Coordinates of C-alpha atoms in Angstrom, one line a residue:
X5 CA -132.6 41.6 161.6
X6 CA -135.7 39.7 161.1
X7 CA -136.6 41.9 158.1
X8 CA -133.3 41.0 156.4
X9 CA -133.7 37.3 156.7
X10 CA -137.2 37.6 155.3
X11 CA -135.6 39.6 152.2
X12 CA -133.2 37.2 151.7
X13 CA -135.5 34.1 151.7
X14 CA -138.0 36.4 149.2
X15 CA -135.2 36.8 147.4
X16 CA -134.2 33.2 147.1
X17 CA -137.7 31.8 146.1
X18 CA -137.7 34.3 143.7
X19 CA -134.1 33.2 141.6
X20 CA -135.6 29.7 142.6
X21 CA -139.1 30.6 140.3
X22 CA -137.4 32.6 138.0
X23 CA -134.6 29.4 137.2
X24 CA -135.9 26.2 136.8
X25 CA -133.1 23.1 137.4
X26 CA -131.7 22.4 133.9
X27 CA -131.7 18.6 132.3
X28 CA -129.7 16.2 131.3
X29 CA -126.8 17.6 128.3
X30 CA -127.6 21.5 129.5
X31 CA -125.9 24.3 130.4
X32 CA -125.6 25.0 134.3
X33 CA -123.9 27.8 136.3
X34 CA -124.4 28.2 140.4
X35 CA -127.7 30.5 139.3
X36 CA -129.4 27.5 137.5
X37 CA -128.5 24.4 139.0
X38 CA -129.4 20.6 137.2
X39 CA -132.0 18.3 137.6
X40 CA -131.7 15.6 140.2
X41 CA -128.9 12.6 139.7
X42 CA -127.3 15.4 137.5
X43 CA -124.4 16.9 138.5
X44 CA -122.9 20.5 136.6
X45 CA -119.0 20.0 135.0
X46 CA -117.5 22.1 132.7
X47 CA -121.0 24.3 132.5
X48 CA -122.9 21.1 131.6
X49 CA -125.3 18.3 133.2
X50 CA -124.1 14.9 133.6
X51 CA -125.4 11.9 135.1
X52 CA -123.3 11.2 138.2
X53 CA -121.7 7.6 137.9
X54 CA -122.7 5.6 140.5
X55 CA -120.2 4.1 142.2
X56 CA -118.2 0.6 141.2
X57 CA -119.9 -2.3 142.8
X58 CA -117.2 -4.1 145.0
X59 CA -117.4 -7.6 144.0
X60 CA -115.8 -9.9 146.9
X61 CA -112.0 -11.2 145.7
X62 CA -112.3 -14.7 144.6
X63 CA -111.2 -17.8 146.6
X64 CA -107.5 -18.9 146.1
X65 CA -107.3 -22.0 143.7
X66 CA -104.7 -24.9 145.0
X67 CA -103.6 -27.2 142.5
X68 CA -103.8 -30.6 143.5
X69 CA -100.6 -32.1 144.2
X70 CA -99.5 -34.6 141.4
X71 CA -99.3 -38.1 142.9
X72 CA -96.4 -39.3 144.2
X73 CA -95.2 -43.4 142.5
X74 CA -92.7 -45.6 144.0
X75 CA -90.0 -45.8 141.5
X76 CA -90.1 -49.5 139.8
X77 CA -87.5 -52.0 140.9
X78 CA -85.1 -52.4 138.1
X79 CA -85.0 -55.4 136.5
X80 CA -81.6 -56.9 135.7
X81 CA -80.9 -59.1 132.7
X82 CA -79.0 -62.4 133.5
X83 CA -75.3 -61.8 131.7
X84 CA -74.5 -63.8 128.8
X85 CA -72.1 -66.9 129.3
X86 CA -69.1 -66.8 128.5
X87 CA -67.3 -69.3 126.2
X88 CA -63.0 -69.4 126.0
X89 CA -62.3 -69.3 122.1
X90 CA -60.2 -72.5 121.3
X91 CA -56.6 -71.6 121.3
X92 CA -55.6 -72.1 117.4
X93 CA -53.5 -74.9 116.9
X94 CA -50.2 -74.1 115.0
X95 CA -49.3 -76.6 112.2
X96 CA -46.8 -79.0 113.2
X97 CA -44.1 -78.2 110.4
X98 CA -41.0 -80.8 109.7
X99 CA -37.3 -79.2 111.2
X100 CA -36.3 -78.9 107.2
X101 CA -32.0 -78.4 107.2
X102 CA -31.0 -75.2 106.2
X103 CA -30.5 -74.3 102.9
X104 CA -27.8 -72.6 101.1
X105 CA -28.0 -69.1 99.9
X106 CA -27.1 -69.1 96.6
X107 CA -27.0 -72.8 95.7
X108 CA -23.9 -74.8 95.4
X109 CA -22.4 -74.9 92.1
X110 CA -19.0 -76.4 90.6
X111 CA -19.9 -79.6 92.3
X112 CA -20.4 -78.6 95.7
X113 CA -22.7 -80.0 98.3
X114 CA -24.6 -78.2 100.5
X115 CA -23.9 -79.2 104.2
X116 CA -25.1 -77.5 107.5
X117 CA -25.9 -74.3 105.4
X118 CA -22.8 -74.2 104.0
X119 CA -21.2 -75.4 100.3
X120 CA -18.7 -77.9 100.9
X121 CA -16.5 -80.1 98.6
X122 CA -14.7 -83.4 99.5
X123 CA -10.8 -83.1 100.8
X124 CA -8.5 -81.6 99.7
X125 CA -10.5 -79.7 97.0
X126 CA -12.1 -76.8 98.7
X127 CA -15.5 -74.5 97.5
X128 CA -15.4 -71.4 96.0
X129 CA -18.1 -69.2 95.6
X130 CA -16.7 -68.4 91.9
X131 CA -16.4 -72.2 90.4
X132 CA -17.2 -74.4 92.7
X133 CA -15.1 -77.1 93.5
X134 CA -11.2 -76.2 92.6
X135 CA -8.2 -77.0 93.7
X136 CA -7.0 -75.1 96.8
X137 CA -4.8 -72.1 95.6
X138 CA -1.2 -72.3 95.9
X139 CA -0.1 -69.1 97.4
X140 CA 2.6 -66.9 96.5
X141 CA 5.6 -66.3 98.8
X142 CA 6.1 -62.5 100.4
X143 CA 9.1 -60.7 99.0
X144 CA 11.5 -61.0 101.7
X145 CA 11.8 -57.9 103.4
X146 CA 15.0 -56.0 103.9
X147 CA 16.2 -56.3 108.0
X148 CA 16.8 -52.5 108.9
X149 CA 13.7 -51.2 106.6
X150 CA 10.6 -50.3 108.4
X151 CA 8.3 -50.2 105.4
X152 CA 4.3 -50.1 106.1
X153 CA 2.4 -52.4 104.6
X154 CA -1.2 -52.8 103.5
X155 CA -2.9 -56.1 102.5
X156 CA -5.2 -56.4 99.1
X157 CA -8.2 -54.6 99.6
X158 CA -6.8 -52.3 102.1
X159 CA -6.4 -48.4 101.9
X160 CA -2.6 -47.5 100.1
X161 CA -0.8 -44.2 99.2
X162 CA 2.8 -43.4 98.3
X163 CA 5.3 -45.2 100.1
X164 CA 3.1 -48.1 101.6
X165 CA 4.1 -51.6 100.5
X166 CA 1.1 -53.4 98.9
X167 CA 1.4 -57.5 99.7
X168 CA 0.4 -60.7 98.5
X169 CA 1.3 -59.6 94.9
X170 CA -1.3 -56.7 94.6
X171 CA 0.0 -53.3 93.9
X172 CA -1.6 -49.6 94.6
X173 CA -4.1 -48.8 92.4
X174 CA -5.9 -45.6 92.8
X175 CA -5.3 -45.6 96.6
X176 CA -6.6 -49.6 96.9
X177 CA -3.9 -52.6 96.8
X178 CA -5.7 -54.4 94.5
X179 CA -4.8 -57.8 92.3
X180 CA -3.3 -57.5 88.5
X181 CA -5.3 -58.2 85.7
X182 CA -3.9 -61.6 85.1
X183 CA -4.6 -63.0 89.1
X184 CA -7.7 -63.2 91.8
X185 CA -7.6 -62.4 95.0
X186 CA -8.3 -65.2 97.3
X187 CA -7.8 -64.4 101.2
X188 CA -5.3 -61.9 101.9
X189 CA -3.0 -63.3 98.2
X190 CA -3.3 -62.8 94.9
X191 CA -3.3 -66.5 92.5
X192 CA -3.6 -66.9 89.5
X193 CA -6.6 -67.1 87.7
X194 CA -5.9 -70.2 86.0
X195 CA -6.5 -72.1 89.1
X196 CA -10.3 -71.5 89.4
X197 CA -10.5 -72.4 85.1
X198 CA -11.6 -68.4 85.0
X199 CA -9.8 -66.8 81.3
X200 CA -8.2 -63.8 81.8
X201 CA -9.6 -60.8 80.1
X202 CA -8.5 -59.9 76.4
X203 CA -6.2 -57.5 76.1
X204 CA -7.9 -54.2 74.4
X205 CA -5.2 -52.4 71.8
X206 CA -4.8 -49.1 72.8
X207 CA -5.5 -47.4 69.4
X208 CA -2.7 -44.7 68.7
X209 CA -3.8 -41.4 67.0
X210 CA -1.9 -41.2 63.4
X211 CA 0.6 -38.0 63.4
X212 CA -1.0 -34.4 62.1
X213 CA -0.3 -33.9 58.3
X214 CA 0.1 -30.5 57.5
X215 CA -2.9 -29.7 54.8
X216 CA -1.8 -28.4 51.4
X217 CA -3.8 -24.3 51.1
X218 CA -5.6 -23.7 47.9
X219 CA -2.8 -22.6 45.5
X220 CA -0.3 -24.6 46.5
X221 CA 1.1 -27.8 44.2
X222 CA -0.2 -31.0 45.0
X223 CA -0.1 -34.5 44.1
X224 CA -2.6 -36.9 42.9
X225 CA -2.9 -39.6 44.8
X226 CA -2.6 -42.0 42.0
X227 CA 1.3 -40.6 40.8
X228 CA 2.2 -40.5 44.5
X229 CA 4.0 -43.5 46.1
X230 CA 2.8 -43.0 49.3
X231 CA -0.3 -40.7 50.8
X232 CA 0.6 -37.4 49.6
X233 CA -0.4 -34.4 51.8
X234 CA -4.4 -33.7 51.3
X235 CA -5.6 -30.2 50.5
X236 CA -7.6 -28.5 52.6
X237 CA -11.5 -29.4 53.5
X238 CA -13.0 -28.5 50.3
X239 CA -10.5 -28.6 48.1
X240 CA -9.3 -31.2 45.3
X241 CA -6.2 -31.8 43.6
X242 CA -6.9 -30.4 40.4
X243 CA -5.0 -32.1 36.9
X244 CA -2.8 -29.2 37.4
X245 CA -1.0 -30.3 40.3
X246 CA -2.3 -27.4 42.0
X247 CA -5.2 -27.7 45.5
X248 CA -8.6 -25.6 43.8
X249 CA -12.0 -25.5 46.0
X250 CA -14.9 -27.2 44.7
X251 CA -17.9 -25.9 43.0
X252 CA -19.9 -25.6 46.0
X253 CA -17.3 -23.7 47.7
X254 CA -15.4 -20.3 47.1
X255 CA -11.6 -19.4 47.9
X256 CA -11.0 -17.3 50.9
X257 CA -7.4 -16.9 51.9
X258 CA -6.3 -20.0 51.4
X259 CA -9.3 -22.2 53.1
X260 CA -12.6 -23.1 51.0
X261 CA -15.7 -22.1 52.2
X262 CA -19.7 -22.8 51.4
X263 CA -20.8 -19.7 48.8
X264 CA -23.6 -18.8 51.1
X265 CA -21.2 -18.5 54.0
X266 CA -18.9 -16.6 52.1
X267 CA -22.0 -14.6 50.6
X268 CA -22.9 -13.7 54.1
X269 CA -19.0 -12.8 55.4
X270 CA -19.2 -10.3 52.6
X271 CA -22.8 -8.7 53.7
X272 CA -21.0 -8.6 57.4
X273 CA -17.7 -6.3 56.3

């Protein structure tokens, strides 16, 4: 046993002279180790990194506490007086009498608002002052007849009685031409100086006289005692008693008509 341990230990020293440690940046393998400080990784020496200094953690900082003010008093502005605006004074305005709407005329005075004329002429809004209307008596009535009755002015049809000397006119008792109404009568218009309205002629349409054809004998107006019949439009009495067209016109069965119309009839058929 003692002989192998010596062998061993030869042996050692031996791989330990024959391998000298390698430097820094060299190749290394368990047979050739590295220099002191070095250490072998991944076949090559290192320096060994010494360890991180441990630097002692900083004191925690407190920030001061801000200071703490009373909160100023507030300060209150005295309020503004207040002045009462003078009550506006309303114009002191004379009690005038009322007025009339539209003014008097004829004479007629206005009194309490209202057109009056001195008695026994009364106001009318028409003249003015006139004598008061006479009126005209009711037709008697028949005992027995029940017959309705509607005063001027009112609403009438067939078979209601229309009074005070109106009659029905378009389905309204209304006054004649020749009289006013006045109340619930009809007077003459004579009594307020107002002239009745002119009676317009009705003009009458003169009979339809046959028109002589072109043709057909005539007579000139001259030889004729009265109007003879005319020939048709167109067409003159010619100096041989006979109804010929014009120049500007051309016969066409028995009428006249304008060349160019005729002209254009013919381009037609």
């Amino acid at each position: 046993m003692l002989g192998a341990a010596v062998f061993t230990s030869c042996l050692a020293a031996i791989s330990l002279a024959q391998f000298a440690p390698a430097p820094l940046y060299s190749a290394c393998s368990p047979a050739v180790p590295c220099m002191g400080g070095l250490a072998c990784q991944a076949s090559v020496c290192v320096p060994v990194a010494a360890a991180p200094a441990l630097l002692p953690a900083p004191a925690p900082v407190y920030a001061a506490p801000a200071p703490v003010y009373a909160a100023p008093a507030p300060v209150y502005a005295p309020p503004a007086p207040v002045y009462a605006a003078p009550a506006p004074v309303a114009p002191v305005i004379a009690a005038q009498p009322p007025a009339c709407a539209p003014s008097c005329i004829g004479g007629g005075a206005c009194l309490g608002g209202a057109c009056q004329c001195a008695a026994p002429v009364v106001y009318s809004p028409v003249v003015g002052c006139a004598p008061a209307p006479v009126p005209i008596a009711p037709l008697p009535i028949v005992a027995g007849r029940l017959i309705p009755q509607a005063l001027p002015g009112a609403p009438c049809e067939p078979g209601v009685e229309c009074t005070g000397g109106s009659v029905c006119s378009l389905g309204v008792c209304v006054c004649p031409p020749e009289l006013v109404q006045e109340g619930t009568v009809c007077v003459a218009r004579t009594v307020y100086g107002v002239v009745p309205p002119p009676v317009i002629p009705v003009p009458i349409a003169p009979a339809p006289v046959a028109m002589v054809p072109v043709g057909a004998p005539c007579a000139p107006m001259a030889a004729a005692p009265m109007p003879p019949p005319a020939c048709v439009p167109g067409a003159v009495c010619g100096p041989a008693g006979v109804c010929a067209c014009g120049a500007a016109y051309t016969p066409v069965q028995g009428a006249c008509v304008r060349r160019r119309h005729a002209k254009q009839a013919e381009k037609d058929e």
